[in-house]
mmCIF file of C-alpha atoms and ligand atoms in Angstrom:
data_model
loop_
_atom_site.group_PDB
_atom_site.id
_atom_site.type_symbol
_atom_site.label_atom_id
_atom_site.label_comp_id
_atom_site.label_asym_id
_atom_site.label_seq_id
_atom_site.Cartn_x
_atom_site.Cartn_y
_atom_site.Cartn_z
ATOM 1 C CA MET A 1 96.361 105.665 99.200
ATOM 2 C CA ILE A 2 99.269 104.249 101.331
ATOM 3 C CA VAL A 3 98.226 101.899 103.817
ATOM 4 C CA ASP A 4 100.115 99.852 105.987
ATOM 5 C CA ARG A 5 100.426 96.071 107.561
ATOM 6 C CA GLN A 6 98.095 96.945 110.029
ATOM 7 C CA GLY A 7 95.627 98.806 107.534
ATOM 8 C CA ARG A 8 96.551 102.269 108.791
ATOM 9 C CA ARG A 9 96.592 105.128 106.489
ATOM 10 C CA PHE A 10 96.790 108.986 107.069
ATOM 11 C CA ARG A 11 93.208 110.364 107.138
ATOM 12 C CA ASN A 12 93.422 113.127 109.723
ATOM 13 C CA LEU A 13 96.135 116.170 108.995
ATOM 14 C CA ARG A 14 97.345 118.431 111.950
ATOM 15 C CA ILE A 15 98.851 121.502 110.865
ATOM 16 C CA SER A 16 101.112 123.546 113.388
ATOM 17 C CA LEU A 17 100.509 127.143 111.833
ATOM 18 C CA THR A 18 103.471 128.456 113.870
ATOM 19 C CA SER A 19 105.578 127.244 116.875
ATOM 20 C CA ALA A 20 105.224 130.691 118.688
ATOM 21 C CA CYS A 21 102.946 130.703 121.712
ATOM 22 C CA ASN A 22 101.273 133.298 124.086
ATOM 23 C CA TYR A 23 101.705 130.582 126.817
ATOM 24 C CA ALA A 24 104.566 128.529 128.345
ATOM 25 C CA CYS A 25 102.691 125.790 130.044
ATOM 26 C CA THR A 26 104.883 123.862 132.591
ATOM 27 C CA TYR A 27 104.214 120.351 131.140
ATOM 28 C CA CYS A 28 105.065 121.682 127.436
ATOM 29 C CA VAL A 29 108.043 124.192 128.185
ATOM 30 C CA PRO A 30 110.376 123.140 130.858
ATOM 31 C CA ASN A 31 112.195 126.559 131.149
ATOM 32 C CA GLY A 32 109.042 128.822 131.165
ATOM 33 C CA LYS A 33 110.398 130.662 127.789
ATOM 34 C CA ARG A 34 107.598 131.774 125.543
ATOM 35 C CA LEU A 35 108.135 130.264 122.290
ATOM 36 C CA VAL A 36 108.617 132.598 119.259
ATOM 37 C CA ALA A 37 108.406 131.666 115.760
ATOM 38 C CA ALA A 38 110.969 129.771 114.065
ATOM 39 C CA GLN A 39 112.829 132.062 111.479
ATOM 40 C CA ASP A 40 112.323 129.283 108.653
ATOM 41 C CA GLU A 41 108.503 129.079 109.111
ATOM 42 C CA LEU A 42 106.575 128.372 105.642
ATOM 43 C CA SER A 43 104.160 131.215 104.545
ATOM 44 C CA ALA A 44 100.444 130.680 104.646
ATOM 45 C CA GLU A 45 100.681 130.191 100.600
ATOM 46 C CA ALA A 46 103.104 127.301 101.118
ATOM 47 C CA MET A 47 101.456 125.717 103.772
ATOM 48 C CA ALA A 48 98.101 125.946 102.233
ATOM 49 C CA ARG A 49 99.810 124.155 98.906
ATOM 50 C CA GLY A 50 100.977 121.453 101.374
ATOM 51 C CA VAL A 51 97.570 120.702 102.680
ATOM 52 C CA ALA A 52 96.484 120.339 98.782
ATOM 53 C CA TYR A 53 98.907 118.113 97.967
ATOM 54 C CA LEU A 54 98.744 115.661 101.228
ATOM 55 C CA ILE A 55 95.122 115.757 100.249
ATOM 56 C CA GLU A 56 95.879 114.184 96.934
ATOM 57 C CA ALA A 57 98.870 112.212 97.998
ATOM 58 C CA ALA A 58 97.692 110.636 101.288
ATOM 59 C CA GLY A 59 93.730 111.016 101.010
ATOM 60 C CA ILE A 60 93.568 113.578 103.745
ATOM 61 C CA GLU A 61 89.745 114.115 104.752
ATOM 62 C CA ARG A 62 90.044 116.390 108.003
ATOM 63 C CA LEU A 63 92.405 119.204 108.973
ATOM 64 C CA ARG A 64 93.110 120.471 112.659
ATOM 65 C CA ILE A 65 94.753 123.661 112.802
ATOM 66 C CA THR A 66 97.128 123.953 115.956
ATOM 67 C CA GLY A 67 100.396 125.109 117.085
ATOM 68 C CA GLY A 68 102.247 126.826 118.893
ATOM 69 C CA GLU A 69 99.052 128.913 119.220
ATOM 70 C CA PRO A 70 97.345 129.404 116.008
ATOM 71 C CA LEU A 71 95.519 132.162 116.840
ATOM 72 C CA VAL A 72 98.875 134.562 117.315
ATOM 73 C CA SER A 73 99.902 133.770 113.830
ATOM 74 C CA PRO A 74 99.592 136.657 111.350
ATOM 75 C CA LYS A 75 99.218 133.582 108.417
ATOM 76 C CA LEU A 76 95.879 132.408 110.084
ATOM 77 C CA GLU A 77 93.571 134.339 107.689
ATOM 78 C CA ALA A 78 95.242 133.794 104.603
ATOM 79 C CA PHE A 79 95.734 130.154 105.615
ATOM 80 C CA MET A 80 92.368 129.191 106.569
ATOM 81 C CA THR A 81 90.749 131.247 103.417
ATOM 82 C CA ALA A 82 92.798 129.211 101.322
ATOM 83 C CA VAL A 83 92.238 125.553 102.871
ATOM 84 C CA GLY A 84 88.350 126.398 103.386
ATOM 85 C CA GLN A 85 88.149 125.983 99.461
ATOM 86 C CA MET A 86 89.517 122.478 99.264
ATOM 87 C CA GLY A 87 86.512 120.592 100.080
ATOM 88 C CA LEU A 88 87.737 119.017 103.310
ATOM 89 C CA GLU A 89 85.158 117.113 105.341
ATOM 90 C CA ASP A 90 85.948 118.934 108.525
ATOM 91 C CA ILE A 91 88.432 122.017 109.422
ATOM 92 C CA SER A 92 88.887 122.255 113.387
ATOM 93 C CA LEU A 93 91.197 124.398 115.451
ATOM 94 C CA THR A 94 92.745 123.817 118.790
ATOM 95 C CA THR A 95 93.431 127.096 120.809
ATOM 96 C CA ASN A 96 94.625 128.119 124.400
ATOM 97 C CA GLY A 97 91.507 130.773 124.133
ATOM 98 C CA GLN A 98 93.301 133.736 124.922
ATOM 99 C CA LEU A 99 92.869 135.413 121.833
ATOM 100 C CA LEU A 100 89.522 133.819 120.978
ATOM 101 C CA ALA A 101 86.902 136.547 121.418
ATOM 102 C CA LYS A 102 88.987 138.596 118.937
ATOM 103 C CA LYS A 103 89.409 136.332 116.337
ATOM 104 C CA LEU A 104 85.778 134.750 116.845
ATOM 105 C CA PRO A 105 84.519 136.809 113.351
ATOM 106 C CA LEU A 106 87.358 135.812 111.464
ATOM 107 C CA LEU A 107 87.069 131.965 112.367
ATOM 108 C CA VAL A 108 83.177 132.030 111.875
ATOM 109 C CA ASN A 109 83.672 133.694 108.298
ATOM 110 C CA ALA A 110 86.402 130.863 107.751
ATOM 111 C CA GLY A 111 83.765 128.395 108.453
ATOM 112 C CA ILE A 112 85.010 126.739 111.506
ATOM 113 C CA ARG A 113 82.724 125.143 113.853
ATOM 114 C CA ARG A 114 84.583 122.803 115.834
ATOM 115 C CA LEU A 115 87.129 124.133 118.549
ATOM 116 C CA ASN A 116 89.380 122.672 121.107
ATOM 117 C CA VAL A 117 89.988 125.016 123.804
ATOM 118 C CA SER A 118 93.013 123.824 126.499
ATOM 119 C CA LEU A 119 91.799 124.579 129.602
ATOM 120 C CA ASP A 120 93.655 123.042 132.853
ATOM 121 C CA THR A 121 91.800 124.595 135.464
ATOM 122 C CA LEU A 122 89.256 127.156 136.826
ATOM 123 C CA ASP A 123 91.193 128.638 139.389
ATOM 124 C CA ALA A 124 92.970 131.904 138.395
ATOM 125 C CA SER A 125 95.985 131.363 140.406
ATOM 126 C CA ALA A 126 96.651 128.219 139.397
ATOM 127 C CA PHE A 127 96.028 128.900 135.897
ATOM 128 C CA ARG A 128 98.826 131.253 136.397
ATOM 129 C CA GLY A 129 100.900 128.816 137.488
ATOM 130 C CA ILE A 130 100.359 126.377 135.033
ATOM 131 C CA ALA A 131 100.181 128.426 131.735
ATOM 132 C CA ARG A 132 102.339 131.040 132.783
ATOM 133 C CA GLY A 133 100.843 133.606 130.089
ATOM 134 C CA GLY A 134 97.332 134.437 129.805
ATOM 135 C CA ASP A 135 94.152 135.529 131.852
ATOM 136 C CA LEU A 136 91.294 132.914 132.901
ATOM 137 C CA ALA A 137 88.635 135.408 132.558
ATOM 138 C CA THR A 138 89.391 136.275 128.837
ATOM 139 C CA VAL A 139 89.358 132.368 128.095
ATOM 140 C CA LEU A 140 85.954 131.768 129.838
ATOM 141 C CA ASP A 141 84.434 134.942 127.817
ATOM 142 C CA GLY A 142 86.050 133.661 124.680
ATOM 143 C CA MET A 143 84.525 130.070 125.123
ATOM 144 C CA ASN A 144 81.166 131.818 125.930
ATOM 145 C CA GLU A 145 81.202 134.054 122.875
ATOM 146 C CA ALA A 146 82.369 131.424 120.683
ATOM 147 C CA SER A 147 79.410 128.911 121.779
ATOM 148 C CA ALA A 148 76.859 131.657 121.710
ATOM 149 C CA ALA A 149 78.050 131.921 117.978
ATOM 150 C CA GLY A 150 77.045 128.361 117.297
ATOM 151 C CA MET A 151 80.681 127.030 117.490
ATOM 152 C CA LYS A 152 80.878 123.280 118.951
ATOM 153 C CA ILE A 153 83.250 123.226 121.919
ATOM 154 C CA LYS A 154 85.660 120.576 123.345
ATOM 155 C CA VAL A 155 87.811 121.595 126.241
ATOM 156 C CA ASN A 156 91.164 119.934 126.659
ATOM 157 C CA MET A 157 92.495 119.459 130.185
ATOM 158 C CA VAL A 158 95.806 117.817 131.276
ATOM 159 C CA PRO A 159 95.166 116.393 134.728
ATOM 160 C CA LEU A 160 98.420 116.869 136.786
ATOM 161 C CA ARG A 161 98.890 115.768 140.168
ATOM 162 C CA GLY A 162 99.636 118.258 143.006
ATOM 163 C CA GLN A 163 98.561 121.030 140.541
ATOM 164 C CA ASN A 164 94.764 120.783 138.925
ATOM 165 C CA LEU A 165 93.424 117.249 140.446
ATOM 166 C CA ASP A 166 91.083 119.189 142.447
ATOM 167 C CA GLN A 167 89.766 121.021 139.305
ATOM 168 C CA VAL A 168 88.382 117.773 137.420
ATOM 169 C CA MET A 169 85.106 117.852 138.835
ATOM 170 C CA PRO A 170 84.908 121.711 139.001
ATOM 171 C CA LEU A 171 85.966 121.633 135.121
ATOM 172 C CA LEU A 172 83.739 118.649 134.548
ATOM 173 C CA ASP A 173 80.426 120.364 135.835
ATOM 174 C CA TYR A 174 81.356 123.454 134.175
ATOM 175 C CA CYS A 175 81.445 121.716 130.856
ATOM 176 C CA LEU A 176 78.360 119.803 131.441
ATOM 177 C CA GLU A 177 76.506 122.680 132.518
ATOM 178 C CA ARG A 178 77.239 124.661 129.509
ATOM 179 C CA GLY A 179 77.379 121.789 126.761
ATOM 180 C CA TYR A 180 80.961 121.693 126.239
ATOM 181 C CA GLU A 181 82.679 117.931 125.893
ATOM 182 C CA LEU A 182 85.646 117.931 128.564
ATOM 183 C CA ARG A 183 88.585 116.059 127.043
ATOM 184 C CA PHE A 184 91.203 114.877 129.741
ATOM 185 C CA ILE A 185 94.281 114.241 128.150
ATOM 186 C CA GLU A 186 96.654 111.777 129.804
ATOM 187 C CA LEU A 187 99.822 113.490 130.264
ATOM 188 C CA MET A 188 102.284 112.637 127.453
ATOM 189 C CA ARG A 189 106.103 111.730 127.693
ATOM 190 C CA MET A 190 106.877 114.607 125.337
ATOM 191 C CA GLY A 191 109.822 117.172 125.467
ATOM 192 C CA HIS A 192 111.558 117.203 128.565
ATOM 193 C CA LEU A 193 109.139 114.748 129.988
ATOM 194 C CA ALA A 194 110.430 111.896 127.694
ATOM 195 C CA ASN A 195 113.657 111.681 129.553
ATOM 196 C CA ASP A 196 112.188 112.598 132.965
ATOM 197 C CA SER A 197 110.560 109.310 134.348
ATOM 198 C CA ASN A 198 110.323 111.002 137.860
ATOM 199 C CA ALA A 199 108.793 114.127 136.810
ATOM 200 C CA PHE A 200 106.553 112.396 134.390
ATOM 201 C CA LEU A 201 105.548 109.747 137.277
ATOM 202 C CA GLN A 202 104.901 112.369 139.743
ATOM 203 C CA GLN A 203 102.618 114.210 137.881
ATOM 204 C CA PHE A 204 100.630 111.595 135.893
ATOM 205 C CA VAL A 205 97.084 110.755 136.313
ATOM 206 C CA SER A 206 95.511 107.283 134.500
ATOM 207 C CA LEU A 207 92.169 106.903 133.079
ATOM 208 C CA GLN A 208 91.380 104.618 136.019
ATOM 209 C CA GLN A 209 92.257 107.280 138.585
ATOM 210 C CA LEU A 210 90.291 109.804 136.511
ATOM 211 C CA LEU A 211 87.290 107.483 136.457
ATOM 212 C CA SER A 212 87.147 106.776 140.035
ATOM 213 C CA LEU A 213 87.074 110.171 140.798
ATOM 214 C CA ILE A 214 84.272 110.890 138.383
ATOM 215 C CA GLY A 215 82.404 107.526 139.602
ATOM 216 C CA GLU A 216 82.093 109.268 143.145
ATOM 217 C CA ARG A 217 79.528 111.886 141.895
ATOM 218 C CA TYR A 218 78.378 110.628 138.373
ATOM 219 C CA GLU A 219 77.215 107.302 136.991
ATOM 220 C CA TYR A 220 78.625 106.950 133.272
ATOM 221 C CA LEU A 221 78.508 104.695 130.446
ATOM 222 C CA GLN A 222 81.008 103.951 127.557
ATOM 223 C CA ALA A 223 79.910 105.777 124.701
ATOM 224 C CA ASP A 224 80.411 105.727 120.800
ATOM 225 C CA ALA A 225 83.592 107.088 119.155
ATOM 226 C CA PRO A 226 84.796 106.807 115.632
ATOM 227 C CA VAL A 227 87.282 103.627 114.677
ATOM 228 C CA ASP A 228 90.184 106.282 114.640
ATOM 229 C CA ALA A 229 89.393 108.191 117.729
ATOM 230 C CA THR A 230 91.883 108.789 120.118
ATOM 231 C CA ALA A 231 89.659 109.304 123.120
ATOM 232 C CA VAL A 232 87.598 107.052 124.924
ATOM 233 C CA ARG A 233 83.884 108.652 125.303
ATOM 234 C CA TYR A 234 81.871 108.171 128.031
ATOM 235 C CA GLU A 235 78.202 109.441 128.345
ATOM 236 C CA ILE A 236 76.961 110.840 131.933
ATOM 237 C CA PRO A 237 73.130 109.977 130.999
ATOM 238 C CA GLY A 238 70.731 113.022 131.078
ATOM 239 C CA GLN A 239 73.986 115.383 131.376
ATOM 240 C CA GLY A 240 76.351 115.374 128.612
ATOM 241 C CA HIS A 241 79.568 113.480 127.726
ATOM 242 C CA PHE A 242 83.293 113.577 128.560
ATOM 243 C CA GLY A 243 86.427 111.900 127.065
ATOM 244 C CA VAL A 244 89.969 110.736 127.841
ATOM 245 C CA ILE A 245 92.873 110.412 125.508
ATOM 246 C CA ALA A 246 94.367 107.801 127.425
ATOM 247 C CA ASN A 247 97.737 107.356 125.652
ATOM 248 C CA GLU A 248 99.189 105.363 128.483
ATOM 249 C CA SER A 249 96.199 103.344 129.527
ATOM 250 C CA VAL A 250 94.490 102.665 126.291
ATOM 251 C CA PRO A 251 97.040 103.099 123.707
ATOM 252 C CA PHE A 252 95.399 103.949 120.330
ATOM 253 C CA CYS A 253 98.381 103.492 117.968
ATOM 254 C CA ARG A 254 96.602 100.419 116.274
ATOM 255 C CA THR A 255 94.309 102.591 114.706
ATOM 256 C CA CYS A 256 96.236 106.096 114.382
ATOM 257 C CA SER A 257 95.175 107.801 111.166
ATOM 258 C CA ARG A 258 97.304 111.251 112.207
ATOM 259 C CA LEU A 259 99.654 113.024 110.011
ATOM 260 C CA ARG A 260 101.144 116.287 111.487
ATOM 261 C CA LEU A 261 102.796 118.899 109.183
ATOM 262 C CA SER A 262 105.159 121.553 111.338
ATOM 263 C CA SER A 263 105.154 125.174 110.732
ATOM 264 C CA THR A 264 109.043 124.670 108.972
ATOM 265 C CA GLY A 265 107.695 122.125 106.869
ATOM 266 C CA TRP A 266 108.355 118.713 108.390
ATOM 267 C CA LEU A 267 106.207 116.165 108.317
ATOM 268 C CA HIS A 268 105.644 113.713 111.429
ATOM 269 C CA GLY A 269 103.987 110.309 111.154
ATOM 270 C CA CYS A 270 103.948 109.864 114.550
ATOM 271 C CA LEU A 271 104.667 112.096 117.814
ATOM 272 C CA SER A 272 106.535 108.972 119.223
ATOM 273 C CA SER A 273 109.066 108.955 116.960
ATOM 274 C CA SER A 274 112.106 111.445 116.117
ATOM 275 C CA ASN A 275 112.042 110.710 112.431
ATOM 276 C CA ARG A 276 110.580 113.566 110.613
ATOM 277 C CA HIS A 277 110.501 114.273 106.601
ATOM 278 C CA TYR A 278 111.416 117.482 105.160
ATOM 279 C CA ILE A 279 108.811 118.736 102.438
ATOM 280 C CA GLY A 280 108.963 122.252 102.351
ATOM 281 C CA ASP A 281 111.149 122.196 99.239
ATOM 282 C CA LEU A 282 108.846 120.402 97.386
ATOM 283 C CA LEU A 283 105.940 122.809 97.923
ATOM 284 C CA ASP A 284 107.491 125.244 95.276
ATOM 285 C CA LYS A 285 107.466 122.439 93.185
ATOM 286 C CA PRO A 286 104.549 121.875 90.420
ATOM 287 C CA ARG A 287 101.901 119.195 91.353
ATOM 288 C CA HIS A 288 103.463 116.571 88.710
ATOM 289 C CA GLN A 289 106.901 116.901 90.350
ATOM 290 C CA ALA A 290 105.871 117.178 93.926
ATOM 291 C CA LEU A 291 103.422 114.458 94.257
ATOM 292 C CA PRO A 292 105.948 111.591 93.368
ATOM 293 C CA ALA A 293 108.371 112.535 96.007
ATOM 294 C CA LEU A 294 105.693 113.389 98.569
ATOM 295 C CA GLN A 295 104.513 109.628 98.202
ATOM 296 C CA ARG A 296 107.756 108.207 98.501
ATOM 297 C CA LEU A 297 108.135 110.649 102.120
ATOM 298 C CA LEU A 298 104.649 109.557 103.027
ATOM 299 C CA VAL A 299 105.602 105.880 103.016
ATOM 300 C CA LYS A 300 108.531 106.495 105.221
ATOM 301 C CA ALA A 301 106.299 108.580 107.792
ATOM 302 C CA LEU A 302 103.299 105.888 107.687
ATOM 303 C CA GLY A 303 106.422 103.436 108.730
ATOM 304 C CA ASP A 304 107.412 105.659 111.683
ATOM 305 C CA LYS A 305 104.118 104.798 113.434
ATOM 306 C CA GLN A 306 104.532 102.515 116.438
ATOM 307 C CA GLU A 307 102.714 99.023 116.453
ATOM 308 C CA VAL A 308 100.956 99.267 119.805
ATOM 309 C CA ALA A 309 101.662 101.693 122.352
ATOM 310 C CA PHE A 310 102.925 105.200 122.495
ATOM 311 C CA SER A 311 106.238 105.552 124.271
ATOM 312 C CA GLY A 312 106.791 109.261 123.789
ATOM 313 C CA GLY A 313 109.365 111.464 122.038
ATOM 314 C CA ALA A 314 111.962 114.046 122.679
ATOM 315 C CA THR A 315 109.898 116.874 120.325
ATOM 316 C CA VAL A 316 108.127 119.330 122.253
ATOM 317 C CA MET A 317 104.299 119.607 121.542
ATOM 318 C CA LYS A 318 104.428 123.014 120.709
ATOM 319 C CA ILE A 319 106.728 122.432 117.471
ATOM 320 C CA ILE A 320 104.421 119.967 116.232
ATOM 321 C CA GLY A 321 100.979 120.677 117.506
ATOM 322 C CA GLY A 322 99.175 118.361 120.234
HETATM 323 N N1 LIG R 401 98.190 126.572 121.790
HETATM 324 C C1 LIG R 401 97.115 125.377 121.736
HETATM 325 C C2 LIG R 401 96.358 124.806 122.448
HETATM 326 O O1 LIG R 401 96.809 125.675 123.828
HETATM 327 O O2 LIG R 401 95.433 123.926 122.727
HETATM 328 C C3 LIG R 401 97.540 124.601 120.916
HETATM 329 C C4 LIG R 401 98.709 123.783 121.072
HETATM 330 S S1 LIG R 401 99.004 122.725 122.405
HETATM 331 C C5 LIG R 401 100.442 121.932 122.283
HETATM 332 C C6 LIG R 401 97.841 121.366 121.944
HETATM 333 C C7 LIG R 401 97.420 120.653 123.320
HETATM 334 O O3 LIG R 401 98.477 119.936 123.547
HETATM 335 C C8 LIG R 401 97.013 121.173 124.495
HETATM 336 O O4 LIG R 401 95.662 120.810 124.675
HETATM 337 C C9 LIG R 401 98.120 120.676 125.631
HETATM 338 O O5 LIG R 401 97.535 120.821 126.868
HETATM 339 C C10 LIG R 401 98.639 119.704 125.042
HETATM 340 N N2 LIG R 401 100.150 119.206 125.674
HETATM 341 C C11 LIG R 401 100.949 119.905 125.734
HETATM 342 N N3 LIG R 401 101.939 119.029 125.895
HETATM 343 C C12 LIG R 401 101.366 117.797 126.556
HETATM 344 C C13 LIG R 401 102.079 116.781 127.157
HETATM 345 N N4 LIG R 401 103.368 116.543 127.677
HETATM 346 N N5 LIG R 401 101.049 115.888 127.525
HETATM 347 C C14 LIG R 401 99.471 116.053 127.306
HETATM 348 N N6 LIG R 401 99.398 117.194 126.633
HETATM 349 C C15 LIG R 401 100.114 117.933 126.265
#
């Protein structure tokens, strides 16, 4: 197993199944153009082999399937069937929920029990303004159906000043009533926001601002979270939990255990680094040839992690998954 000076190792793998997405969220895609799949995306079989090799070479225990939007990918079923047989501790999926109801039987059959659904507002017109695609009612129905099918749901919301700050409390109430856990994600300096400090600062809402807003209505206590969790978790006694992924306010780089694989075969050891390492060519090779080369790249990828704080990166989230 590869471990760095800070004791960090790769335990959690995030796979961006495709860079294609049926939304074009303002904070992710500045020009509003929906991304299509890259021409050189790996096949489902090659990506699954990548997971198998990374389990061996890096000690991956948990997998999250993301994108782009994973539910638009024709590779989804073949990929999930293959990784479902690898003995991973946990497989979960992050989606915008637009195709959730349609794909639910497939997800249930593949053994997915935990979903993160991105939802930035309960206001249909603000939803169209931020997501620039999809339909709010369809997402809410999809979450209802998934919950009824026994899925544990976390809702991801990126609070944005001037766009959806008025939705913090309605979304929190909506989630508490239904047993979903709301995760606020502090806006990250990714993609176009990495080079545009004004645009970032105009929209950024901090952990402290969120907590004061929530504190006007609810009492909350800090709750337990795994050592390598990226979210700070809170309990509202008798009602439920919420969390904040506070990459600016409470940086989590010191305990980060994440590794990312893009749909075109690039390994990313850190969201904040522009370094990436190509493994697409190794996935056609037999195990005994691929693993030593992969291990050398994993050492470099682990070295890309930041020491303390997340400073942002020019890569667009859709390319490497959130
Ligand atoms: N399409 C899926 C979805 O919508 O959840 C998966 C991919 S999306 C890139 C994953 C997550 O990244 C979403 O929750 C999205 O809100 C978040 N995200 C994208 N750009 C972000 C940014 N600049 N800051 C914070 N979160 C961001």
